[in-house]
Amino acid sequence: MLTIKNLHAAIEGNEILKGIDLEVKKGEIHAIMGPNGSGKSTLASVLAGRELFDVTEGEITYNGKNLFDMAPEERAREGMFLGFQYPIEIPGVSMMNFLKTAVNEHRKYRGQEPMKSSDFLKLMREKKKIVEIDSNLTNRSVNEGFSGGEKKRNEIFQMAMLEPNLSILDETDSGLDIDALRIVANGVNKLKSKDNATIVITHYQRLLNYIIPDYVHVLYGGKIVKSGSKELALELEEKGYDWLKKESAV
Amino acid sequence: MSVEAKPTNIKNSFIDLFNQHKDELEKGLPDFINNKRPEALEAFKKLGIPTKKQEKYKYTDLSPAFEKNYRQYFKPKTIDFDINEIFRCDVPSLESKVILLLNGWYYDREQALYESKEGIIYGSLYEAANKYPEIVRKYYGQIANAREDSLTALNTAFAQDGFFLYIPENAVLEEPVQLINLLLDEEPGMTQHRNLIIAEENSDAKMIICDHTLSKQHFLTNSVTEVHVDKNATMDIVRVQNEHNGATQLSGLYAKQEKRSNFSVNTISLHGGVIRNDYNILLNGEGCDSNAMGLYLTDRGQHIDSYVHIDHKEPHSISNQLFKGVLDDFATGAFNGRILVRQDAQKTEAYQSNNNILLTDDATMNAKPQLEIYADDVKCSHGATVGQLDEEGLFYLRSRGINYKEAQLLLMYAFAHEVIDKIKVKPLKDRIHGLVEKRLRGELSRCNYCEMKCG
């Protein structure tokens, strides 16, 4: 589904990603862990098509297509979803209008007719249950005045609405209390199927108690320095990142 | 009646025009209106047409508009068809009383005034001046500054008709009055109508003013509106400006608020060639609430200039200025917001905000806040921004599959939303939401079933 080869990316001339290789197949959950500043969020942004970053080397294929030929909106319609670490507030754009526009753009891409209003409302009701999101929130402007937890829940709600085949969740657990974390993780688990894949980017092992990864990768200094099974996350929790820093320095 | 104003010497041509047509101008109007003309003309003689050398008009060049020849309307224009056949406002379920002005004159000469049993009067100013001279005399020309403002002086010298609204003490106007200014002619035309709006103690009223051009000729409007809001009264005005690119609209608003009164004016400028909106609001009593708001959407060579002057004379009042604009292509705009807090006006709260989005490198906006504060216990703030659409917001929308153009539209629409949301008449608010969206999409924003299709 997604193949990353020797990816280098820079911002204003500073190289952040220094050769990433990653292969994600459908049905898999990959966790990317690493200390602050290791390049985790940069990787998520590059995947989603944020123009802030310059890709200086490497290639990415997504669903058999060259990812760099696709605008952010095309990547989304192709099935990619980025759950933002800091979801953006957009005052004046109603959640309803935003989601309806997004859903219909996806449908158009697949050659489907725009959704009828009644069907759309039904879909919203259905998906709202998955993340236990309040109607008070979906009746407001996009993320406006939402608490940190509400914003994160809203990301998963959007994910549920758009049914992506590849979800990249960037620090979705940060700023969540344990109840909110459980709800968000449950949402992700409910949406999981054998046909979609998830990349969970996180700083802490905590989230991985709820979302069980098939693979864990440690990103450090712009490179994946270690990959392993879910036990690697536990090891990191116990030992911290320092031993890997030393190991990679050798 | 057609008289051409010579382009060579604009000022003198107006003076000649006045002297030649003095009898016509004065015909049928009481002395208290006519007696103001000579003095106003003298002031205009001194001041002339504003130029860019004057601070107040630094960003707006009026000479191209004034250099054209215009037909003047010293009496109502007769047309041989029913205006309602070509114009119908289609704001759905807007239950308003509609008044039409055609080229500055009240259109329905059969019924020039409406009077309700509560004593509410509205209709033609010309008619009201004759039928209710005691009311009109008390307010006419009392706050419009015909001594120092040359355009107001010019209007005062030439005004004959316009809109009149009177809400007596304790009366409530249940449904808003809608005034529609229509411009229609086979030749370029100039109008100088005059509106007078009076809200007496404890009264409450809303009104809507719409400006439309119905034919493609050049038009120049120089209108003056005086609004008196007495103690505890509430007056709410929403204005929709929708004229074509060949139209110049100069509109001077003067409002005077007494104790604990509430006044709000919200101007949505959808379209127009050159628009200059002046707002002069005097807070003459304690505890007033005053709101001046505007949204302007301009493209191509359009120009809009908003000039706001809020004068806090007495303590404990709150004023808010909220002006937002989206400028596309090579459109230009200016905002000048002045807050004056006089020495006695302690505990004043005065806020001002002007935000602009430029969609191209060629669009220009000049924003100038002016705060003059002589009281020491006040809360005042101002903020002006000129920028592009929020990149992060754009990316967020695109990352959900929404294409760039649509994402831009959503953000522009969201930007405009804050001002539209302040409109209190719900059907009008909904309609304006729709119109603004259409306008931002670049679709023709005619808000009526007009057959003229002048765009």
PDB file of C-alpha atoms in Angstrom, chain B residues 6-160:
ATOM      1  CA  LYS B   6     -19.670  70.441 -17.538  1.00  0.00           C
ATOM      2  CA  PRO B   7     -16.614  68.365 -16.744  1.00  0.00           C
ATOM      3  CA  THR B   8     -14.154  71.246 -17.065  1.00  0.00           C
ATOM      4  CA  ASN B   9     -14.827  72.984 -13.840  1.00  0.00           C
ATOM      5  CA  ILE B  10     -16.785  70.662 -11.679  1.00  0.00           C
ATOM      6  CA  LYS B  11     -17.256  72.983  -8.781  1.00  0.00           C
ATOM      7  CA  ASN B  12     -18.464  75.903 -10.842  1.00  0.00           C
ATOM      8  CA  SER B  13     -20.723  73.715 -12.872  1.00  0.00           C
ATOM      9  CA  PHE B  14     -22.535  72.666  -9.704  1.00  0.00           C
ATOM     10  CA  ILE B  15     -22.882  76.280  -8.655  1.00  0.00           C
ATOM     11  CA  ASP B  16     -24.248  77.204 -12.068  1.00  0.00           C
ATOM     12  CA  LEU B  17     -26.515  74.222 -11.959  1.00  0.00           C
ATOM     13  CA  PHE B  18     -27.846  75.366  -8.613  1.00  0.00           C
ATOM     14  CA  ASN B  19     -28.451  78.933  -9.740  1.00  0.00           C
ATOM     15  CA  GLN B  20     -30.180  77.819 -12.916  1.00  0.00           C
ATOM     16  CA  HIS B  21     -32.452  75.396 -11.155  1.00  0.00           C
ATOM     17  CA  LYS B  22     -32.999  77.024  -7.796  1.00  0.00           C
ATOM     18  CA  ASP B  23     -36.740  77.412  -8.376  1.00  0.00           C
ATOM     19  CA  GLU B  24     -37.140  73.777  -9.338  1.00  0.00           C
ATOM     20  CA  LEU B  25     -35.091  72.603  -6.380  1.00  0.00           C
ATOM     21  CA  GLU B  26     -37.171  74.625  -3.961  1.00  0.00           C
ATOM     22  CA  LYS B  27     -40.513  73.874  -5.529  1.00  0.00           C
ATOM     23  CA  GLY B  28     -42.973  72.340  -3.123  1.00  0.00           C
ATOM     24  CA  LEU B  29     -40.537  72.156  -0.227  1.00  0.00           C
ATOM     25  CA  PRO B  30     -40.815  74.123   3.020  1.00  0.00           C
ATOM     26  CA  ASP B  31     -38.485  76.930   3.980  1.00  0.00           C
ATOM     27  CA  PHE B  32     -36.648  74.984   6.643  1.00  0.00           C
ATOM     28  CA  ILE B  33     -35.213  72.801   3.892  1.00  0.00           C
ATOM     29  CA  ASN B  34     -34.763  75.501   1.257  1.00  0.00           C
ATOM     30  CA  ASN B  35     -33.193  77.950   3.699  1.00  0.00           C
ATOM     31  CA  LYS B  36     -30.325  75.561   4.241  1.00  0.00           C
ATOM     32  CA  ARG B  37     -29.396  75.525   0.570  1.00  0.00           C
ATOM     33  CA  PRO B  38     -27.598  78.890   0.123  1.00  0.00           C
ATOM     34  CA  GLU B  39     -25.408  78.340   3.158  1.00  0.00           C
ATOM     35  CA  ALA B  40     -24.581  74.813   2.062  1.00  0.00           C
ATOM     36  CA  LEU B  41     -23.741  76.032  -1.417  1.00  0.00           C
ATOM     37  CA  GLU B  42     -21.421  78.650   0.059  1.00  0.00           C
ATOM     38  CA  ALA B  43     -19.657  75.941   2.053  1.00  0.00           C
ATOM     39  CA  PHE B  44     -19.359  73.809  -1.064  1.00  0.00           C
ATOM     40  CA  LYS B  45     -17.972  76.793  -2.957  1.00  0.00           C
ATOM     41  CA  LYS B  46     -15.259  77.050  -0.353  1.00  0.00           C
ATOM     42  CA  LEU B  47     -14.532  73.340  -0.044  1.00  0.00           C
ATOM     43  CA  GLY B  48     -14.970  72.035  -3.582  1.00  0.00           C
ATOM     44  CA  ILE B  49     -14.964  68.382  -4.552  1.00  0.00           C
ATOM     45  CA  PRO B  50     -12.651  66.437  -2.204  1.00  0.00           C
ATOM     46  CA  THR B  51      -9.243  65.597  -3.626  1.00  0.00           C
ATOM     47  CA  LYS B  52      -6.592  63.085  -2.670  1.00  0.00           C
ATOM     48  CA  LYS B  53      -4.599  65.910  -1.122  1.00  0.00           C
ATOM     49  CA  GLN B  54      -7.058  65.896   1.743  1.00  0.00           C
ATOM     50  CA  GLU B  55      -6.261  63.419   4.497  1.00  0.00           C
ATOM     51  CA  LYS B  56      -9.839  62.143   4.571  1.00  0.00           C
ATOM     52  CA  TYR B  57      -9.759  61.334   0.870  1.00  0.00           C
ATOM     53  CA  LYS B  58      -6.147  60.320   0.547  1.00  0.00           C
ATOM     54  CA  TYR B  59      -6.958  56.937  -0.934  1.00  0.00           C
ATOM     55  CA  THR B  60     -10.008  57.755  -3.008  1.00  0.00           C
ATOM     56  CA  ASP B  61      -9.906  59.693  -6.236  1.00  0.00           C
ATOM     57  CA  LEU B  62     -13.315  61.147  -6.935  1.00  0.00           C
ATOM     58  CA  SER B  63     -12.355  63.141 -10.009  1.00  0.00           C
ATOM     59  CA  PRO B  64     -13.047  60.424 -12.623  1.00  0.00           C
ATOM     60  CA  ALA B  65     -16.579  60.066 -11.307  1.00  0.00           C
ATOM     61  CA  PHE B  66     -17.217  63.807 -11.142  1.00  0.00           C
ATOM     62  CA  GLU B  67     -15.729  64.549 -14.538  1.00  0.00           C
ATOM     63  CA  LYS B  68     -18.477  62.680 -16.340  1.00  0.00           C
ATOM     64  CA  ASN B  69     -21.650  64.283 -17.614  1.00  0.00           C
ATOM     65  CA  TYR B  70     -24.750  63.243 -15.762  1.00  0.00           C
ATOM     66  CA  ARG B  71     -28.412  63.814 -16.096  1.00  0.00           C
ATOM     67  CA  GLN B  72     -29.781  65.447 -12.944  1.00  0.00           C
ATOM     68  CA  TYR B  73     -33.205  64.702 -11.608  1.00  0.00           C
ATOM     69  CA  PHE B  74     -34.949  67.820 -10.369  1.00  0.00           C
ATOM     70  CA  LYS B  75     -38.256  66.025 -10.476  1.00  0.00           C
ATOM     71  CA  PRO B  76     -39.185  62.357 -10.445  1.00  0.00           C
ATOM     72  CA  LYS B  77     -38.277  60.446 -13.558  1.00  0.00           C
ATOM     73  CA  THR B  78     -41.310  59.180 -15.391  1.00  0.00           C
ATOM     74  CA  ILE B  79     -41.088  55.710 -16.779  1.00  0.00           C
ATOM     75  CA  ASP B  80     -43.822  54.086 -18.810  1.00  0.00           C
ATOM     76  CA  PHE B  81     -43.773  50.712 -17.132  1.00  0.00           C
ATOM     77  CA  ASP B  82     -44.239  49.351 -13.674  1.00  0.00           C
ATOM     78  CA  ILE B  83     -40.887  49.073 -11.928  1.00  0.00           C
ATOM     79  CA  ASN B  84     -42.153  45.965 -10.170  1.00  0.00           C
ATOM     80  CA  GLU B  85     -42.162  44.204 -13.530  1.00  0.00           C
ATOM     81  CA  ILE B  86     -38.402  44.354 -13.790  1.00  0.00           C
ATOM     82  CA  PHE B  87     -37.392  44.408 -10.193  1.00  0.00           C
ATOM     83  CA  ARG B  88     -38.411  42.166  -7.387  1.00  0.00           C
ATOM     84  CA  CYS B  89     -36.367  41.588  -4.296  1.00  0.00           C
ATOM     85  CA  ASP B  90     -36.273  37.872  -3.735  1.00  0.00           C
ATOM     86  CA  VAL B  91     -35.096  37.634  -0.178  1.00  0.00           C
ATOM     87  CA  PRO B  92     -37.333  34.739   0.770  1.00  0.00           C
ATOM     88  CA  SER B  93     -39.814  35.130   3.576  1.00  0.00           C
ATOM     89  CA  LEU B  94     -38.532  38.590   4.323  1.00  0.00           C
ATOM     90  CA  GLU B  95     -41.666  40.198   5.616  1.00  0.00           C
ATOM     91  CA  SER B  96     -40.704  43.759   5.141  1.00  0.00           C
ATOM     92  CA  LYS B  97     -42.435  46.852   3.972  1.00  0.00           C
ATOM     93  CA  VAL B  98     -40.765  47.779   0.725  1.00  0.00           C
ATOM     94  CA  ILE B  99     -40.153  51.353  -0.333  1.00  0.00           C
ATOM     95  CA  LEU B 100     -38.616  52.125  -3.708  1.00  0.00           C
ATOM     96  CA  LEU B 101     -36.615  55.167  -4.633  1.00  0.00           C
ATOM     97  CA  LEU B 102     -36.019  55.566  -8.344  1.00  0.00           C
ATOM     98  CA  ASN B 103     -33.058  57.805  -9.147  1.00  0.00           C
ATOM     99  CA  GLY B 104     -33.370  59.406  -5.748  1.00  0.00           C
ATOM    100  CA  TRP B 105     -37.120  60.040  -5.870  1.00  0.00           C
ATOM    101  CA  TYR B 106     -39.791  58.179  -4.031  1.00  0.00           C
ATOM    102  CA  TYR B 107     -41.347  55.917  -6.658  1.00  0.00           C
ATOM    103  CA  ASP B 108     -44.951  55.369  -5.662  1.00  0.00           C
ATOM    104  CA  ARG B 109     -46.392  58.834  -6.041  1.00  0.00           C
ATOM    105  CA  GLU B 110     -49.921  57.500  -5.332  1.00  0.00           C
ATOM    106  CA  GLN B 111     -49.069  56.639  -1.776  1.00  0.00           C
ATOM    107  CA  ALA B 112     -46.056  58.618  -0.704  1.00  0.00           C
ATOM    108  CA  LEU B 113     -46.439  58.049   3.034  1.00  0.00           C
ATOM    109  CA  TYR B 114     -47.521  55.187   5.215  1.00  0.00           C
ATOM    110  CA  GLU B 115     -48.866  55.893   8.659  1.00  0.00           C
ATOM    111  CA  SER B 116     -49.633  53.255  11.247  1.00  0.00           C
ATOM    112  CA  LYS B 117     -52.080  53.623  14.100  1.00  0.00           C
ATOM    113  CA  GLU B 118     -49.165  53.751  16.543  1.00  0.00           C
ATOM    114  CA  GLY B 119     -48.009  56.861  14.742  1.00  0.00           C
ATOM    115  CA  ILE B 120     -45.165  55.289  12.780  1.00  0.00           C
ATOM    116  CA  ILE B 121     -44.642  57.180   9.547  1.00  0.00           C
ATOM    117  CA  TYR B 122     -42.501  56.203   6.605  1.00  0.00           C
ATOM    118  CA  GLY B 123     -42.181  56.996   2.944  1.00  0.00           C
ATOM    119  CA  SER B 124     -41.143  60.049   0.977  1.00  0.00           C
ATOM    120  CA  LEU B 125     -39.160  62.782   2.702  1.00  0.00           C
ATOM    121  CA  TYR B 126     -40.599  65.342   0.294  1.00  0.00           C
ATOM    122  CA  GLU B 127     -44.097  64.346   1.290  1.00  0.00           C
ATOM    123  CA  ALA B 128     -43.260  64.172   5.003  1.00  0.00           C
ATOM    124  CA  ALA B 129     -41.730  67.652   4.927  1.00  0.00           C
ATOM    125  CA  ASN B 130     -45.060  68.966   3.723  1.00  0.00           C
ATOM    126  CA  LYS B 131     -47.386  66.836   5.773  1.00  0.00           C
ATOM    127  CA  TYR B 132     -45.416  66.704   9.024  1.00  0.00           C
ATOM    128  CA  PRO B 133     -43.266  69.840   8.940  1.00  0.00           C
ATOM    129  CA  GLU B 134     -43.136  70.008  12.747  1.00  0.00           C
ATOM    130  CA  ILE B 135     -41.336  66.636  12.908  1.00  0.00           C
ATOM    131  CA  VAL B 136     -39.072  67.081   9.914  1.00  0.00           C
ATOM    132  CA  ARG B 137     -38.090  70.618  10.876  1.00  0.00           C
ATOM    133  CA  LYS B 138     -36.921  69.458  14.281  1.00  0.00           C
ATOM    134  CA  TYR B 139     -34.429  66.970  12.830  1.00  0.00           C
ATOM    135  CA  TYR B 140     -33.611  67.868   9.234  1.00  0.00           C
ATOM    136  CA  GLY B 141     -30.029  69.025   8.768  1.00  0.00           C
ATOM    137  CA  GLN B 142     -29.332  68.958  12.500  1.00  0.00           C
ATOM    138  CA  ILE B 143     -26.443  66.510  12.461  1.00  0.00           C
ATOM    139  CA  ALA B 144     -25.292  66.323   8.848  1.00  0.00           C
ATOM    140  CA  ASN B 145     -22.248  68.527   8.655  1.00  0.00           C
ATOM    141  CA  ALA B 146     -22.936  70.787   5.692  1.00  0.00           C
ATOM    142  CA  ARG B 147     -20.377  73.330   6.824  1.00  0.00           C
ATOM    143  CA  GLU B 148     -17.232  71.215   6.776  1.00  0.00           C
ATOM    144  CA  ASP B 149     -17.998  68.217   4.621  1.00  0.00           C
ATOM    145  CA  SER B 150     -18.209  69.278   1.012  1.00  0.00           C
ATOM    146  CA  LEU B 151     -20.206  66.290  -0.203  1.00  0.00           C
ATOM    147  CA  THR B 152     -22.731  66.787   2.585  1.00  0.00           C
ATOM    148  CA  ALA B 153     -22.850  70.466   1.677  1.00  0.00           C
ATOM    149  CA  LEU B 154     -23.463  69.578  -1.958  1.00  0.00           C
ATOM    150  CA  ASN B 155     -26.216  67.188  -0.983  1.00  0.00           C
ATOM    151  CA  THR B 156     -27.830  69.752   1.318  1.00  0.00           C
ATOM    152  CA  ALA B 157     -27.875  72.287  -1.488  1.00  0.00           C
ATOM    153  CA  PHE B 158     -29.491  69.884  -3.946  1.00  0.00           C
ATOM    154  CA  ALA B 159     -31.566  67.397  -1.920  1.00  0.00           C
ATOM    155  CA  GLN B 160     -35.268  67.243  -2.696  1.00  0.00           C
TER     156      GLN B 160
END
